Coordinates of C-alpha atoms in Angstrom, one line a residue:
X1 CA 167.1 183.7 20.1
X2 CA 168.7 186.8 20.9
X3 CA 169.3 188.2 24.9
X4 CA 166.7 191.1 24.5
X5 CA 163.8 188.9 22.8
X6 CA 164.1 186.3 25.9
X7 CA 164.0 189.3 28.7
X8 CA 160.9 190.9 26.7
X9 CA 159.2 187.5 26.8
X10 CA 160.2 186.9 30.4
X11 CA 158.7 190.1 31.1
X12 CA 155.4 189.5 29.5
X13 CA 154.6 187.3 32.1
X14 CA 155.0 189.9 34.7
X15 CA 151.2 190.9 34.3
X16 CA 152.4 192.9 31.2
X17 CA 151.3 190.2 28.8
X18 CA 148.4 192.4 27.1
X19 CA 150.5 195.8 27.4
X20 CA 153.0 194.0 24.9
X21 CA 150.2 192.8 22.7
X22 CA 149.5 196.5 22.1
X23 CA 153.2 196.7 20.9
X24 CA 153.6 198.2 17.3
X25 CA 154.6 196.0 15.0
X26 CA 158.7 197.7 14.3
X27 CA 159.4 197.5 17.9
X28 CA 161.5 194.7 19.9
X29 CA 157.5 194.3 21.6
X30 CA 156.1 192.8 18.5
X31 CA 158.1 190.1 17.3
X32 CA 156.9 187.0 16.8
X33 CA 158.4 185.1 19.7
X34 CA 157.3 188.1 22.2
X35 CA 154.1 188.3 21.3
X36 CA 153.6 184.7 21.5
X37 CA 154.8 184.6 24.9
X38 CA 152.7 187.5 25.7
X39 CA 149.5 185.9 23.9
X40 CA 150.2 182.9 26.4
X41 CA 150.7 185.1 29.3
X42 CA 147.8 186.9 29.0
X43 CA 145.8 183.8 28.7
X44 CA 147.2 182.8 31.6
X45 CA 146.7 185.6 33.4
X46 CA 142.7 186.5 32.5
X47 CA 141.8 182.6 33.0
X48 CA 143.4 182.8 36.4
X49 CA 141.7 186.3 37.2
X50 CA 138.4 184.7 36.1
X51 CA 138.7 181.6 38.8
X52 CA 139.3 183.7 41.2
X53 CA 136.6 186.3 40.4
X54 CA 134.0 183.3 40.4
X55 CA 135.3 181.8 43.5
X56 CA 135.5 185.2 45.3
X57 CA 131.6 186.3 44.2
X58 CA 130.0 182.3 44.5
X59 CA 131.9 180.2 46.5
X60 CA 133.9 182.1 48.6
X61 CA 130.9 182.5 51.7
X62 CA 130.7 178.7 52.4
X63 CA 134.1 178.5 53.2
X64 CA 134.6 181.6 56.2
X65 CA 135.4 178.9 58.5
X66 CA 138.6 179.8 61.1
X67 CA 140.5 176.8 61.9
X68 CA 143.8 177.1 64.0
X69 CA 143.5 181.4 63.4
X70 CA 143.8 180.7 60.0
X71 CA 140.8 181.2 57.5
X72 CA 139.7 178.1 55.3
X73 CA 138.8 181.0 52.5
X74 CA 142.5 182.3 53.2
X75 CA 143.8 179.1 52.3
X76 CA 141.9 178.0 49.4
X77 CA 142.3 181.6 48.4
X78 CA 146.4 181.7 48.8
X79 CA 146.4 178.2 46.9
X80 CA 144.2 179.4 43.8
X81 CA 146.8 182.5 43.8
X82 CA 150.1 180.7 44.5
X83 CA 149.0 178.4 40.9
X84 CA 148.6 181.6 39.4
X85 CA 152.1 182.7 39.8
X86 CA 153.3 179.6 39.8
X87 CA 152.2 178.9 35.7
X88 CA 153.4 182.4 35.1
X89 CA 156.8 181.7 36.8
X90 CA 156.9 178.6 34.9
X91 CA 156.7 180.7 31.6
X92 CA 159.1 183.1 32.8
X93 CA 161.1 180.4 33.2
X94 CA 160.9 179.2 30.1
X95 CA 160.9 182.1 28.0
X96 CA 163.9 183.2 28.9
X97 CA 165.6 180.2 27.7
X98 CA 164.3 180.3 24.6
X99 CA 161.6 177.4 24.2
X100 CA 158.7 179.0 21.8
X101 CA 155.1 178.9 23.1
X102 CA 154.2 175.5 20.8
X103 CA 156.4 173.6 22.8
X104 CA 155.5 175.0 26.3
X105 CA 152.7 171.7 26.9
X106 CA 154.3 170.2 29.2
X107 CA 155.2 171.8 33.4
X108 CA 158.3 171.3 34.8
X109 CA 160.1 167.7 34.9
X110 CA 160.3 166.8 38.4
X111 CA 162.7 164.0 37.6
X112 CA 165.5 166.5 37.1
X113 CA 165.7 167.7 40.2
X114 CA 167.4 164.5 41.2
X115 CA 170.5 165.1 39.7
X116 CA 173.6 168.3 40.3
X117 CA 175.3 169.5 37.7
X118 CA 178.1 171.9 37.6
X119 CA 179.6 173.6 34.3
X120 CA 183.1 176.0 34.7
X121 CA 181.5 176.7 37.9
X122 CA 178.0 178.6 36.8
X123 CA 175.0 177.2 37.8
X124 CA 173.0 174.4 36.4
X125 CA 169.3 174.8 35.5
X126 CA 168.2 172.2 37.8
X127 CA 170.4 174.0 40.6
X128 CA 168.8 177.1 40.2
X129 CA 165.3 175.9 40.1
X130 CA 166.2 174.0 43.6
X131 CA 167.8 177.3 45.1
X132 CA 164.8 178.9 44.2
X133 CA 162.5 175.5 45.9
X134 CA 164.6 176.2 48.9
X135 CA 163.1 179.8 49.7
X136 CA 159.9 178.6 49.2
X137 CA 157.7 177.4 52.6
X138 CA 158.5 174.0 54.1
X139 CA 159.7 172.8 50.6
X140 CA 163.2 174.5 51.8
X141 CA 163.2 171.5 54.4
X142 CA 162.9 168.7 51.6
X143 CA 165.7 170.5 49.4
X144 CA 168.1 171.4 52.3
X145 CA 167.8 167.5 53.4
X146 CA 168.7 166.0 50.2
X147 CA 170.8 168.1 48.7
X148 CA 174.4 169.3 50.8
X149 CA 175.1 172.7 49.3
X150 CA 175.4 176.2 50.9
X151 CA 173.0 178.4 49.1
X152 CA 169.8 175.3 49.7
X153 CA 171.0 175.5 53.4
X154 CA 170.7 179.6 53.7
X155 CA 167.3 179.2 52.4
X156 CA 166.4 177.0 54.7
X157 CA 167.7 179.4 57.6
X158 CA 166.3 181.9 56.1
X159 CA 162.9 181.4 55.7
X160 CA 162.8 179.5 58.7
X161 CA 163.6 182.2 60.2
X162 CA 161.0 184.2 58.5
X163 CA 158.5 181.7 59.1
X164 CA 158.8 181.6 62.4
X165 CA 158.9 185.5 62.8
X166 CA 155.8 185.6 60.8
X167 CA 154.0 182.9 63.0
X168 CA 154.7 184.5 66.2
X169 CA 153.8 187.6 65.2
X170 CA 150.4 185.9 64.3
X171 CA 149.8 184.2 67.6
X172 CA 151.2 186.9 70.0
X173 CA 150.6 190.5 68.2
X174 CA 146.7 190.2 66.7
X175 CA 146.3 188.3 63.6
X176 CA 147.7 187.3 60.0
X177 CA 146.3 190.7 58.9
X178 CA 148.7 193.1 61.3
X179 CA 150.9 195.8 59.5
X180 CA 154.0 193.3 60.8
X181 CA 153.0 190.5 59.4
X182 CA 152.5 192.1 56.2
X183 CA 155.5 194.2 56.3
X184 CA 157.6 191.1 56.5
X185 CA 155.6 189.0 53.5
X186 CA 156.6 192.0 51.2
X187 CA 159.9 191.8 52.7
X188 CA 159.9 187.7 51.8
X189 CA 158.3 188.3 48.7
X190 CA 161.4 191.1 47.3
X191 CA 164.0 188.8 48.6
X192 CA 162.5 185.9 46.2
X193 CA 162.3 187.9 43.5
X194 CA 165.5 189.3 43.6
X195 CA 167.0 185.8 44.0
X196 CA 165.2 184.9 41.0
X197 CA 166.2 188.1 38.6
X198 CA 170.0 187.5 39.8
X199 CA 170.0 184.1 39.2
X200 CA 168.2 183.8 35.7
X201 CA 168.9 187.0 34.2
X202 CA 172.7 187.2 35.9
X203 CA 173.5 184.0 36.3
X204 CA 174.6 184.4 40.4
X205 CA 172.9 183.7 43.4
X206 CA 172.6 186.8 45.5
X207 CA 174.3 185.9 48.6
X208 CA 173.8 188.5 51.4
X209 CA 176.9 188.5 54.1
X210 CA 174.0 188.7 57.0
X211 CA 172.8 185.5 56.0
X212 CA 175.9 183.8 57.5
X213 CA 174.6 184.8 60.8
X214 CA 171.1 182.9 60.9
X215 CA 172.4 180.0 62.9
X216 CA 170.6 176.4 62.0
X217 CA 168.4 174.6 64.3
X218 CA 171.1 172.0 65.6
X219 CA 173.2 175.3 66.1
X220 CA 170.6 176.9 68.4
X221 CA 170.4 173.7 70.5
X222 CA 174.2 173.9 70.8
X223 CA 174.1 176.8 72.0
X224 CA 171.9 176.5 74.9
X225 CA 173.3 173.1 75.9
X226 CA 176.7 174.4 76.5
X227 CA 175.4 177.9 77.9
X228 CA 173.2 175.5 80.5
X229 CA 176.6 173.4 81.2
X230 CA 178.5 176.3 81.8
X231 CA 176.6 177.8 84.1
X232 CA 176.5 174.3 86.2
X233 CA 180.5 174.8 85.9
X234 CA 180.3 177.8 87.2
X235 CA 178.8 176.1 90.1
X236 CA 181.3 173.1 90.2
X237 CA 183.6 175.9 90.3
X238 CA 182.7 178.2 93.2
X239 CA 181.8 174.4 95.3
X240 CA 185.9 174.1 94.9
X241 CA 185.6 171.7 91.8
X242 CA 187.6 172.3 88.6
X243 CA 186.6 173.8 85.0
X244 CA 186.7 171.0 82.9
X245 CA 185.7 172.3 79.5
X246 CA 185.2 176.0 78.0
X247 CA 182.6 177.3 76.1
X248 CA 183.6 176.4 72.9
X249 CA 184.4 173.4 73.2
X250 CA 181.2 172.4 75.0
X251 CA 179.2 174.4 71.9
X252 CA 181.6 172.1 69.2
X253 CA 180.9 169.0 71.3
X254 CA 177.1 169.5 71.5
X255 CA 177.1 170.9 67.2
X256 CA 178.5 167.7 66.6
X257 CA 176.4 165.0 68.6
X258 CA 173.2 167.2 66.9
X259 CA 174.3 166.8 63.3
X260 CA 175.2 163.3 63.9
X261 CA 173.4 161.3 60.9
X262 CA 172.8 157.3 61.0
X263 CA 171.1 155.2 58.3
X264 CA 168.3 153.0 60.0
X265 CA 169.3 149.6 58.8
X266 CA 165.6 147.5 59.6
X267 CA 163.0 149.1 57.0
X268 CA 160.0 150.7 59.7
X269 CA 157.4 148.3 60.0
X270 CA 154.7 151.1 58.4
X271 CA 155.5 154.0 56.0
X272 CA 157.8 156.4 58.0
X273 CA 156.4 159.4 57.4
X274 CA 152.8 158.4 59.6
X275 CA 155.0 159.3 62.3
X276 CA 154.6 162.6 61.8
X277 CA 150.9 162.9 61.5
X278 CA 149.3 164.0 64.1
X279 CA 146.3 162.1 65.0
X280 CA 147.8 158.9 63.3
X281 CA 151.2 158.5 64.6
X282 CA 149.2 157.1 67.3
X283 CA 149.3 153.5 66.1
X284 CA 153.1 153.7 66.2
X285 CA 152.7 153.4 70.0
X286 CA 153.3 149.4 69.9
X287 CA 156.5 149.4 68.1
X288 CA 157.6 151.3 70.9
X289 CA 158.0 147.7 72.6
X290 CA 159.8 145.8 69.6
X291 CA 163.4 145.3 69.7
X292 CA 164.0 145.4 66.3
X293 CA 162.0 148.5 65.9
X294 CA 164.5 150.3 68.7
X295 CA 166.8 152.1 66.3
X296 CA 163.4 154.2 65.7
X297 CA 162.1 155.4 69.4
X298 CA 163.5 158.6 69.3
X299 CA 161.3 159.5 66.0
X300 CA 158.4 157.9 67.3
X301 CA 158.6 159.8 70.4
X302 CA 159.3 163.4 68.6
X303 CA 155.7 162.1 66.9
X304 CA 153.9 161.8 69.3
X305 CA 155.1 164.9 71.0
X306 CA 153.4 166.8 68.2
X307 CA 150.3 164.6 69.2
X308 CA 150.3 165.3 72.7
X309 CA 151.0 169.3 71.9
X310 CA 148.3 169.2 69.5
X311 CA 145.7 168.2 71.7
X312 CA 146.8 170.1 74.6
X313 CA 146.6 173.0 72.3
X314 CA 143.4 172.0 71.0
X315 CA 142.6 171.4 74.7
X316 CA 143.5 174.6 76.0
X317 CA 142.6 177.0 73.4
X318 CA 140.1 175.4 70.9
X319 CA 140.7 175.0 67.1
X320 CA 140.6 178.5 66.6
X321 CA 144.2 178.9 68.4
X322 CA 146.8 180.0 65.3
X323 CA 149.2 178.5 68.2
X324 CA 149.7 175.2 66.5
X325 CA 151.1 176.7 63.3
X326 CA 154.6 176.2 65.1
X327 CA 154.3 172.0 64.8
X328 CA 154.9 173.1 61.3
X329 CA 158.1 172.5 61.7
X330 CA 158.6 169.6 63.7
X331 CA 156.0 168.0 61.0
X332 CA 157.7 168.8 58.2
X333 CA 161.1 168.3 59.0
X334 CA 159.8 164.2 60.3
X335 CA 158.5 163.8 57.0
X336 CA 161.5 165.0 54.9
X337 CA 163.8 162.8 56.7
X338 CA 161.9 160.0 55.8
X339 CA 164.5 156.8 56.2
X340 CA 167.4 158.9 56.0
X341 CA 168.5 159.5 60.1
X342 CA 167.6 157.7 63.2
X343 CA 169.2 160.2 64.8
X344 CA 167.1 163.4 63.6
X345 CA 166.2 165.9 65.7
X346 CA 162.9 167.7 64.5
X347 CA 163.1 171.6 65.9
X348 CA 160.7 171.9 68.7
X349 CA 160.5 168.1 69.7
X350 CA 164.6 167.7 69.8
X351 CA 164.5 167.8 73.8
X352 CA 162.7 164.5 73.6
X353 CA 165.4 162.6 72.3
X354 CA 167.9 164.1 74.8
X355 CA 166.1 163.3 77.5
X356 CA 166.1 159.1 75.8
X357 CA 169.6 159.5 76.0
X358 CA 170.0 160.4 79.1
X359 CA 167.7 157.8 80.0
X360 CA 169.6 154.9 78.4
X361 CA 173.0 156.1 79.1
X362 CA 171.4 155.8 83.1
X363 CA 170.5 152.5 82.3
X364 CA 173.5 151.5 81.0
X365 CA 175.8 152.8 83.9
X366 CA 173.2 150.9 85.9
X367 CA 173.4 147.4 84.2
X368 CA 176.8 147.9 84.2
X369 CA 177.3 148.2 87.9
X370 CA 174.9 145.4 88.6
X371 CA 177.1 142.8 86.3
X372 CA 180.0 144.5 88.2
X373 CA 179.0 143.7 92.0
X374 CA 181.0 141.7 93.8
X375 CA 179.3 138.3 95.2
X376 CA 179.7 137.9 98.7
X377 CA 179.4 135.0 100.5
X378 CA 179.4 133.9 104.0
X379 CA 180.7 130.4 105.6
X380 CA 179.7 129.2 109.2
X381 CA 181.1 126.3 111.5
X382 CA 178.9 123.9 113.7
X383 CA 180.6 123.5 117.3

């Protein structure tokens, strides 16, 4: 199939699908593989319209329920739309690699995601379709954890990023509906598309230079561990003590015990991932207590952190409070490393697991000194 006819087909599904069907017949519209991608797109397109039309008019009252600031209709709403785009990126997809409508039956095959390919340096299909998994919400987090490669990392700084700007401005500056909050989803949304043209149509991932500057979670806690120890330095310092480390190595030191990765080597006694749900991560409370369940206190604890914060949250504010949006991340990020790191630290609930180490390095140095006292002994005479 020649270059043009895929981009035309492509395009259909762009909600141009029944413009092309109008196409005369002599013009690069009407062929027969172009119009048969447009036939499907437009089916696509009217069948989703109609769900949504019938959901919006009958079913959408029963469902104006507000549950963390967010809107049950909102949600169920955002899904019905996100399937939408989601069949008619799926047809972009495939129309511009040629596949003809009669053999479009079947969605995308998960099971090739598991595997990178590289070929004279150009990008695989499967890499392209993760790239593209990595800029979309909290499924960045699964892809950046499994896969080591610089463009699934910068989505996952990126939209984290975005995410995060988009949930505070939602807490703290009145509502999902504010012109900020929208101004920054159109923002998100150009940045996605214009990943996807460059990579599908051009064949390169469009790497901004400004993206190098998003710094990664274990970054951020880097930095504010050193900046706290240089300050208490500065103190040693002007009390007449001596400077024992600068800034950057204090930041390198701290990077590096953050990204730290070990392997648990005892399978969890219950499937890993209940430690991050709230609510139910409760019954992980007595392997707290089990030495060979040890290697896996610091994730229990980051779990129920986002318990305790929940309820205090719930507590505090009531479920109408958009404030607990931010265990997003924590949540997400304990579920992705599923049996991968003992030593993950889940943004928001990191602190936790500093503060264990710093507890059992104490009781180390303390056991240490007690099998180190000396044993004194005294000897008397009777006269």
């Amino acid at each position: 199939m020649d270059s043009q006819s895929r981009i035309n087909a492509m395009i259909a599904y762009f909600f141009l699908g029944p413009l092309f069907l109008l196409a005369k017949k002599w013009t690069p519209m009407a062929t027969e593989y172009v119009r048969g991608h447009a036939q499907r797109s437009s089916i696509i397109m009217w069948v989703g319209l109609a769900v949504i039309a019938v959901y919006m008019i009958v079913l959408s009252s029963f469902f104006q329920i507000q549950v963390f600031g967010i809107s049950i209709h909102s949600i169920i709403l955002g899904l019905m739309m996100s399937v939408l785009v989601g069949y008619l990126l799926h047809g972009a997809y495939r129309a511009y690699h040629g596949v003809d409508t009669r053999m479009m039956s079947e969605w995308i095959n998960l099971s090739s995601l598991t595997a990178t390919e590289e070929v004279d340096g150009a990008y695989s299909e499967d890499e392209k379709i993760r790239i593209l998994a990595s800029y979309i919400p909290f499924i960045w987090v699964w892809v950046a954890t499994r896969y080591e490669w610089e463009p699934y990392r910068v989505g996952q700084k990126l939209w984290s990023l975005i995410a995060f700007l988009i949930i505070t401005l939602i807490v703290f500056f009145g509502g999902a509906v504010s012109t900020l909050v929208f101004a920054l989803t159109i923002i998100a949304i150009v940045v996605f598309i214009m990943t996807a043209v460059h990579l599908f149509v051009y064949d390169k991932w469009l790497s901004v230079s400004a993206y190098r500057l998003i710094p990664a979670y274990p970054e951020i806690e880097a930095h504010i561990m050193a900046s706290i120890m240089s300050v208490v330095d500065f103190f040693r310092v002007a009390f007449g003590g001596e400077n024992r480390r600068g800034y950057s190595s204090l930041y390198e030191l701290y990077r590096a015990r953050y990204t730290q990765s070990v392997t648990p080597t005892t399978p969890y006694i219950l499937p890993q991932s209940i430690i991050a749900i709230p609510g139910a991560n409760l019954i992980t409370l007595p392997s707290l207590w089990r030495s060979d369940m040890r290697e896996y206190r610091g994730l229990i604890l980051q779990g129920l952190t986002v318990t305790l914060t929940l309820a205090l949250i719930v507590w505090q504010y009531g479920f109408q409070s958009s404030m607990a949006l931010y265990l997003l991340f924590p949540i997400v990020s304990l579920i992705t490393n599923h049996g991968r790191n003992i030593l993950h630290r889940a943004p928001l609930t990191s602190p936790i697991v500093s503060l264990i180490s710093l507890f059992s390095r104490g009781q180390e140095q303390l056991q240490a000194m007690w099998e180190k006292k000396e044993e004194v002994s005294f000897t008397y005479e009777d006269r």
